Structures are given as C-alpha cells and as structure tokens.
Coordinates of C-alpha atoms (C1' of nucleotides) in Angstrom, one line a residue:
Chain A
X1 CA -8.1 6.6 11.6
X2 CA -7.6 6.6 15.4
X3 CA -4.1 7.7 16.2
X4 CA -2.9 8.8 19.7
X5 CA -5.1 12.0 19.8
X6 CA -8.3 10.2 18.8
X7 CA -7.6 7.5 21.4
X8 CA -6.9 10.1 24.1
X9 CA -10.0 12.0 23.2
X10 CA -12.0 8.8 23.5
X11 CA -10.4 8.1 26.8
X12 CA -11.2 11.6 28.2
X13 CA -14.7 11.3 27.0
X14 CA -15.7 8.4 29.2
X15 CA -13.0 7.7 31.8
X16 CA -14.7 9.7 34.5
X17 CA -18.2 8.5 33.7
X18 CA -17.3 4.8 33.9
X19 CA -15.0 4.9 36.8
X20 CA -16.3 2.9 39.7
X21 CA -19.0 1.1 37.6
X22 CA -19.7 -2.6 38.1
X23 CA -20.1 -4.8 35.1
X24 CA -23.6 -6.3 34.8
X25 CA -23.3 -8.0 31.5
X26 CA -20.6 -8.4 28.7
X27 CA -20.8 -9.9 25.3
X28 CA -18.4 -10.3 22.3
X29 CA -19.5 -10.3 18.7
X30 CA -17.5 -11.3 15.6
X31 CA -13.8 -12.0 16.1
X32 CA -11.5 -9.0 16.3
X33 CA -7.7 -8.8 15.6
X34 CA -7.1 -10.8 18.8
X35 CA -9.4 -13.0 20.9
X36 CA -10.9 -11.6 24.1
X37 CA -8.9 -14.1 26.0
X38 CA -11.6 -15.0 28.5
X39 CA -15.3 -15.8 28.5
X40 CA -17.1 -12.5 28.2
X41 CA -19.5 -13.6 30.9
X42 CA -16.7 -14.0 33.4
X43 CA -16.3 -10.2 33.4
X44 CA -19.7 -9.8 35.2
X45 CA -19.3 -8.5 38.7
X46 CA -16.0 -6.8 38.2
X47 CA -15.5 -3.2 38.8
X48 CA -13.9 -0.6 36.6
X49 CA -11.2 1.2 38.5
X50 CA -10.1 3.6 35.7
X51 CA -9.1 4.1 32.1
X52 CA -5.5 4.7 31.1
X53 CA -3.7 4.8 27.8
X54 CA -0.5 3.4 26.4
X55 CA 0.3 4.5 22.8
X56 CA -2.9 3.7 20.9
X57 CA -4.1 1.2 23.5
X58 CA -6.8 2.0 26.1
X59 CA -6.1 0.2 29.4
X60 CA -9.3 -0.4 31.3
X61 CA -8.3 -1.3 34.8
X62 CA -10.6 -3.7 36.6
X63 CA -10.5 -4.7 40.2
X64 CA -9.3 -8.0 38.8
X65 CA -7.4 -7.7 35.5
X66 CA -7.3 -5.3 32.6
X67 CA -9.1 -4.9 29.3
X68 CA -6.7 -3.7 26.5
X69 CA -8.7 -1.9 23.8
X70 CA -7.3 -1.0 20.4
X71 CA -9.4 0.9 17.9
X72 CA -7.5 -0.4 14.9
X73 CA -8.3 1.8 11.9
X74 CA -12.1 1.9 12.0
X75 CA -13.0 1.3 15.6
X76 CA -14.8 3.7 17.9
X77 CA -16.2 3.4 21.4
X78 CA -19.4 4.7 22.7
X79 CA -20.4 5.1 26.4
X80 CA -23.8 6.3 27.5
X81 CA -26.6 5.6 30.0
X82 CA -28.5 3.9 27.2
X83 CA -27.5 3.1 23.6
X84 CA -29.7 2.2 20.6
X85 CA -29.8 -1.5 19.6
X86 CA -26.5 -2.7 18.3
X87 CA -25.6 -2.9 14.6
X88 CA -23.7 -5.4 12.6
X89 CA -20.4 -3.8 13.3
X90 CA -20.7 -3.7 17.1
X91 CA -18.4 -6.4 18.3
X92 CA -18.1 -5.9 22.0
X93 CA -20.4 -4.6 24.6
X94 CA -20.3 -4.2 28.4
X95 CA -23.3 -3.1 30.4
X96 CA -22.3 -1.5 33.7
X97 CA -24.1 0.2 36.6
X98 CA -23.2 3.5 35.1
X99 CA -23.8 3.0 31.4
X100 CA -23.2 0.9 28.4
X101 CA -19.7 0.7 26.7
X102 CA -19.8 -0.5 23.1
X103 CA -17.1 -1.0 20.4
X104 CA -18.1 -0.5 16.8
X105 CA -15.4 -1.6 14.3
X106 CA -16.4 -2.3 10.7
X107 CA -13.0 -3.6 9.7
X108 CA -12.2 -5.4 12.9
X109 CA -8.6 -4.5 13.0
X110 CA -9.1 -3.4 16.6
X111 CA -9.2 -5.6 19.6
X112 CA -10.5 -6.0 23.2
X113 CA -8.2 -8.3 25.1
X114 CA -8.5 -9.4 28.7
X115 CA -5.4 -10.0 30.7
X116 CA -5.2 -10.8 34.4
X117 CA -2.0 -8.7 34.8
X118 CA 0.0 -6.4 32.5
X119 CA 2.9 -8.8 32.9
X120 CA 1.0 -11.6 31.2
X121 CA 2.4 -12.8 27.9
X122 CA -0.4 -11.4 25.7
X123 CA -0.1 -7.9 27.3
X124 CA 3.7 -8.0 26.9
X125 CA 3.3 -9.0 23.3
X126 CA 1.0 -6.1 22.6
X127 CA 2.6 -3.4 24.8
X128 CA 6.2 -4.6 25.3
X129 CA 7.8 -3.0 22.2
X130 CA 6.0 0.3 22.3
X131 CA 8.2 3.4 22.2
X132 CA 8.2 6.5 24.3
X133 CA 4.9 8.3 25.2
X134 CA 5.2 11.6 23.3
X135 CA 3.0 13.7 25.7
X136 CA 4.8 12.8 28.9
X137 CA 8.2 13.3 30.4
X138 CA 9.1 9.9 29.0
X139 CA 9.6 11.6 25.6
X140 CA 13.2 12.5 26.2
X141 CA 15.1 14.5 23.5
X142 CA 18.4 12.7 24.0
X143 CA 16.8 9.2 23.8
X144 CA 14.9 10.4 20.7
X145 CA 18.1 11.6 19.1
X146 CA 19.9 8.4 20.0
X147 CA 17.1 6.3 18.6
X148 CA 17.0 8.2 15.4
X149 CA 20.7 8.0 15.0
X150 CA 20.7 4.3 14.7
X151 CA 18.0 4.1 12.0
X152 CA 18.7 4.4 8.4
X153 CA 15.0 4.2 7.2
X154 CA 13.2 7.3 6.1
X155 CA 12.2 9.5 9.1
X156 CA 8.5 9.3 8.3
X157 CA 8.7 5.5 8.5
X158 CA 10.6 5.5 11.7
X159 CA 8.0 7.7 13.3
X160 CA 5.2 5.3 12.0
X161 CA 7.0 2.2 13.3
X162 CA 6.1 3.1 16.9
X163 CA 9.0 1.4 18.6
X164 CA 10.8 4.7 19.2
X165 CA 7.9 7.0 19.9
X166 CA 4.3 5.8 20.0
X167 CA 1.0 7.3 18.7
X168 CA 2.3 9.1 15.6
X169 CA 0.2 7.7 12.8
X170 CA 0.0 8.6 9.2
X171 CA -1.7 11.9 9.6
X172 CA 0.3 13.3 12.4
X173 CA 3.7 12.0 11.0
X174 CA 3.1 14.2 7.9
X175 CA 1.9 17.1 10.0
X176 CA 4.8 17.0 12.5
X177 CA 7.4 16.8 9.7
X178 CA 5.9 19.8 8.0
X179 CA 5.9 21.7 11.2
X180 CA 9.5 20.8 11.7
X181 CA 10.4 21.6 8.1
X182 CA 11.9 18.2 7.5
X183 CA 11.6 16.2 4.2
X184 CA 9.8 12.9 5.1
X185 CA 12.2 10.9 2.9
X186 CA 15.3 12.0 4.8
X187 CA 17.1 9.1 6.5
X188 CA 16.5 9.2 10.2
X189 CA 20.2 9.1 11.0
X190 CA 20.8 12.1 8.8
X191 CA 18.8 14.5 10.9
X192 CA 20.8 17.4 12.3
X193 CA 20.7 18.2 16.0
X194 CA 18.4 21.2 15.4
X195 CA 16.2 19.1 13.1
X196 CA 15.8 16.5 15.9
X197 CA 14.9 19.2 18.4
X198 CA 12.4 20.7 16.0
X199 CA 10.8 17.4 15.3
X200 CA 10.6 16.5 19.0
X201 CA 8.8 19.8 19.7
X202 CA 6.6 19.4 16.6
X203 CA 5.4 16.0 17.6
X204 CA 4.3 17.2 21.0
X205 CA 2.8 20.3 19.6
X206 CA 0.8 18.6 16.9
X207 CA -0.5 15.8 19.1
X208 CA -1.4 18.2 21.9
X209 CA -3.3 20.5 19.6
X210 CA -5.1 17.5 18.0
X211 CA -6.3 16.4 21.4
X212 CA -7.6 19.9 22.1
X213 CA -9.5 19.9 18.8
X214 CA -11.1 16.6 19.6
X215 CA -9.0 14.6 17.2
X216 CA -9.4 14.3 13.4
X217 CA -12.6 13.1 12.0
X218 CA -11.8 12.0 8.5
X219 CA -14.6 9.6 8.0
X220 CA -16.4 8.5 11.0
X221 CA -14.3 9.0 14.2
X222 CA -16.2 10.3 17.2
X223 CA -15.5 10.2 20.9
X224 CA -17.3 7.9 23.3
X225 CA -19.8 10.6 23.9
X226 CA -20.4 11.0 20.1
X227 CA -18.4 14.2 19.5
X228 CA -16.6 14.5 16.2
X229 CA -13.1 16.1 15.9
X230 CA -11.9 19.2 14.1
X231 CA -8.2 18.9 13.7
X232 CA -8.5 17.7 10.1
X233 CA -9.5 21.3 9.3
X234 CA -6.1 22.5 10.5
X235 CA -4.1 20.0 8.5
X236 CA -1.3 21.7 6.7
X237 CA -0.4 18.9 4.3
X238 CA -2.3 15.7 5.1
X239 CA -4.9 15.0 2.3
X240 CA -3.9 18.2 0.5
X241 CA -2.1 16.7 -2.6
X242 CA -1.9 19.3 -5.4
X243 CA -3.4 22.0 -3.2
X244 CA -1.4 25.1 -2.4
X245 CA 0.7 25.0 0.7
X246 CA -0.9 27.2 3.4
X247 CA 2.6 28.6 4.2
X248 CA 4.3 29.2 0.8
X249 CA 1.6 28.7 -1.9
X250 CA 3.5 26.0 -3.8
X251 CA 1.8 22.7 -4.4
X252 CA 1.7 20.0 -1.8
X253 CA 3.1 16.7 -3.0
X254 CA 2.0 13.2 -2.3
X255 CA 4.4 10.3 -2.4
X256 CA 4.2 6.7 -1.2
X257 CA 6.4 5.4 1.5
X258 CA 6.0 1.7 2.4
X259 CA 2.5 1.5 0.9
X260 CA 1.4 4.6 2.8
X261 CA 0.6 8.1 1.5
X262 CA 3.0 10.9 2.7
X263 CA 2.2 14.5 2.1
X264 CA 4.8 17.3 2.2
X265 CA 5.6 20.7 0.8
X266 CA 8.8 20.5 -1.4
X267 CA 9.6 24.2 -0.7
X268 CA 9.0 24.3 3.0
X269 CA 10.5 20.9 3.6
X270 CA 13.7 21.2 1.5
X271 CA 15.6 18.4 3.3
Chain B
dA1 C1' 21.2 -10.4 14.8
dG2 C1' 18.8 -6.7 13.8
dA3 C1' 16.7 -3.5 10.6
dA4 C1' 13.9 -2.8 6.7
dA5 C1' 10.6 -4.1 3.5
dA6 C1' 6.7 -6.8 2.0
dT7 C1' 2.4 -9.0 3.1
dC8 C1' -1.9 -9.8 5.2
dC9 C1' -6.3 -8.9 7.4
dT10 C1' -11.3 -6.2 6.4
dG11 C1' -15.0 -3.5 4.4
dG12 C1' -16.2 1.1 2.5
dT13 C1' -15.6 3.8 -1.4
dG14 C1' -14.7 5.8 -5.8
dG15 C1' -13.8 5.2 -10.7
dC16 C1' -15.1 3.1 -14.8
Chain C
dT1 C1' -25.4 -2.0 -11.8
dG2 C1' -21.3 -4.4 -10.8
dC3 C1' -16.5 -5.1 -10.6
dC4 C1' -12.1 -4.0 -9.0
dA5 C1' -8.3 -1.4 -7.3
dC6 C1' -7.2 1.1 -3.5
dC7 C1' -6.7 2.5 1.3
dA8 C1' -5.6 2.1 6.3
dG9 C1' -2.6 0.3 11.5
dG10 C1' 0.1 -2.9 13.0
dA11 C1' 1.5 -7.9 13.7
dT12 C1' 3.9 -11.2 11.2
dT13 C1' 6.8 -12.9 7.7
dT14 C1' 10.4 -12.4 4.5
dT15 C1' 14.5 -10.3 2.8
dC16 C1' 18.7 -8.0 3.3

DNA sequence: AGAAAATCCTGGTGGC
DNA sequence: TGCCACCAGGATTTTC
C-alpha cells in the first residue's frame, strides 16, 4: 500500500534518470481512478523537467504541463532503459529518450492525470485540500496542535484523513501512534501538549526511517528500479495482532476504526 | 456549515 | 474447485 514513504522512494528511484528526457511515445490502458485528461499521443515531444511530490502524488513536470501520478493502493511505477512486454495490469506507459516509464496497477485506484497548470481545476481538486507535508518545514507544531484541537474524531482517523497532515496512511498512523505512546481511539482534541509534540516528532521519525528502508513491501511494492522495501520488518504494531509487543511483551490488539484496521499495544498506549 | 461517518470502486487472497 | 467475505486509499455522498 503506497503511503508517503513508498511514493518518495519511488520518486527517488527514477527522478534523476528521467530528468531531461523527451517523450517519444505515450499510451494509456484501462481507465484509472481519473481520466488522463488529454490524448496520450499529445504528450509526444514534451520534455520531462523533473519529478516532485505532494503528499502521495508524484508531480512530473513537463516543459508544458504536469502529470499527476497517484499509486492508489496497488500501483507501482517502473522506469528502465528497456522493460519486458506489458501485462494486463499495465495501464500507462511513456517511452522517453532515457527509458520507459510504466504504471502497473491491478486495482486501478491510482491515476495519471495531465494538467496544463497546477492551478487548473482538476489539479486543485486533487491537491487543493491536502494538509501539511510532514517531512518539510511546512509541518509546523503549532499549526498541527491547532488543527488537532478542532477535531473531535479519533486521532488515528484524523491522521488518515490527510487534510491536516498528508502521507500518513494506515501503516504509519498505527506506527507513529505507538511511537508516541498514544491510544489511537483518543479524540484528537483531547491530546495533551506533550502528546501532540511526541506525535509530531513520531510522524517525522517513522516516515523518515521508512524512506531510508525503502518503504514497506507488504505484498508487491517496489520502487521504479525494482527494489523492494524493508520497513515492514521494523513494524512495532502494524499487522501484529495477538503477537507480543516488542516493547512490553503484552499482546498487540487489533480494532477497527472507520472500516480500517488499527493496531496498538494496550499497555504502551494507555491513553 | 462543517465535521464525521458511510459508501463505493477493484481484484487478489484466504477460509470453508 | 468454487464461492464469498474481506481488505485497502481516497473521493463522494450521506448523516449529524
């Protein structure tokens, strides 16, 4: 499940290699979450200036326009000089002077969207409500505290919502809350000042370490160069229901919050 | 009005 | 083997 670390690892794995490339051919397969928004053929001749990221979106900057790429929950990009013939789950491909970029996404919850400017309606719709970037200076402790203070939903669900801070998906929300020793069900506005500070630090710490480990490969995630991640091996609580807590030895509990699994240690995360 | 909760999309997987 | 429930990220819809 690509969350911010997986998207960032993907970005790092091909951004340099594709920079400066010119598009020779482009094609779209089955429909994704959103339509491409232009004729794929019209991308031919454009140049790739760079690859950025906003939340879980990759922003491929072209000399004219942008491609917004989201990996959804099963998407992965591959970039190489040559790639084997495409399979049934390959839904976007771009041949460039420096290699082939291809999106594989079995569940098609992802998207590749072309916009001429980031101010275009479709870009604003997709990016406009995103919260703070957790790995930059934008992730301000005071703004974070103020945002949490006006939410009554469970802290885990506020983290997942993405309108306060982006990129913290299901895995890293559970992990960050464990690291900060906060019960996932605690109402966001009930966090004490020290708890907010611990959570702020834990989110940055967990996401940074996950990027360093190449992300989490639960099923089939790999970077654009084919590398799998290792952070799942360091998970303290995620996916460890009924296994002993690595910190205190008591059993990790799994509950359901808004149709999603949450993992926590009832002893280490008392409230 | 704004926040929270429910629903929907898809295909792989595991249990029976 | 086949069927079915389940899972996941996030936009949209519904409810409060």
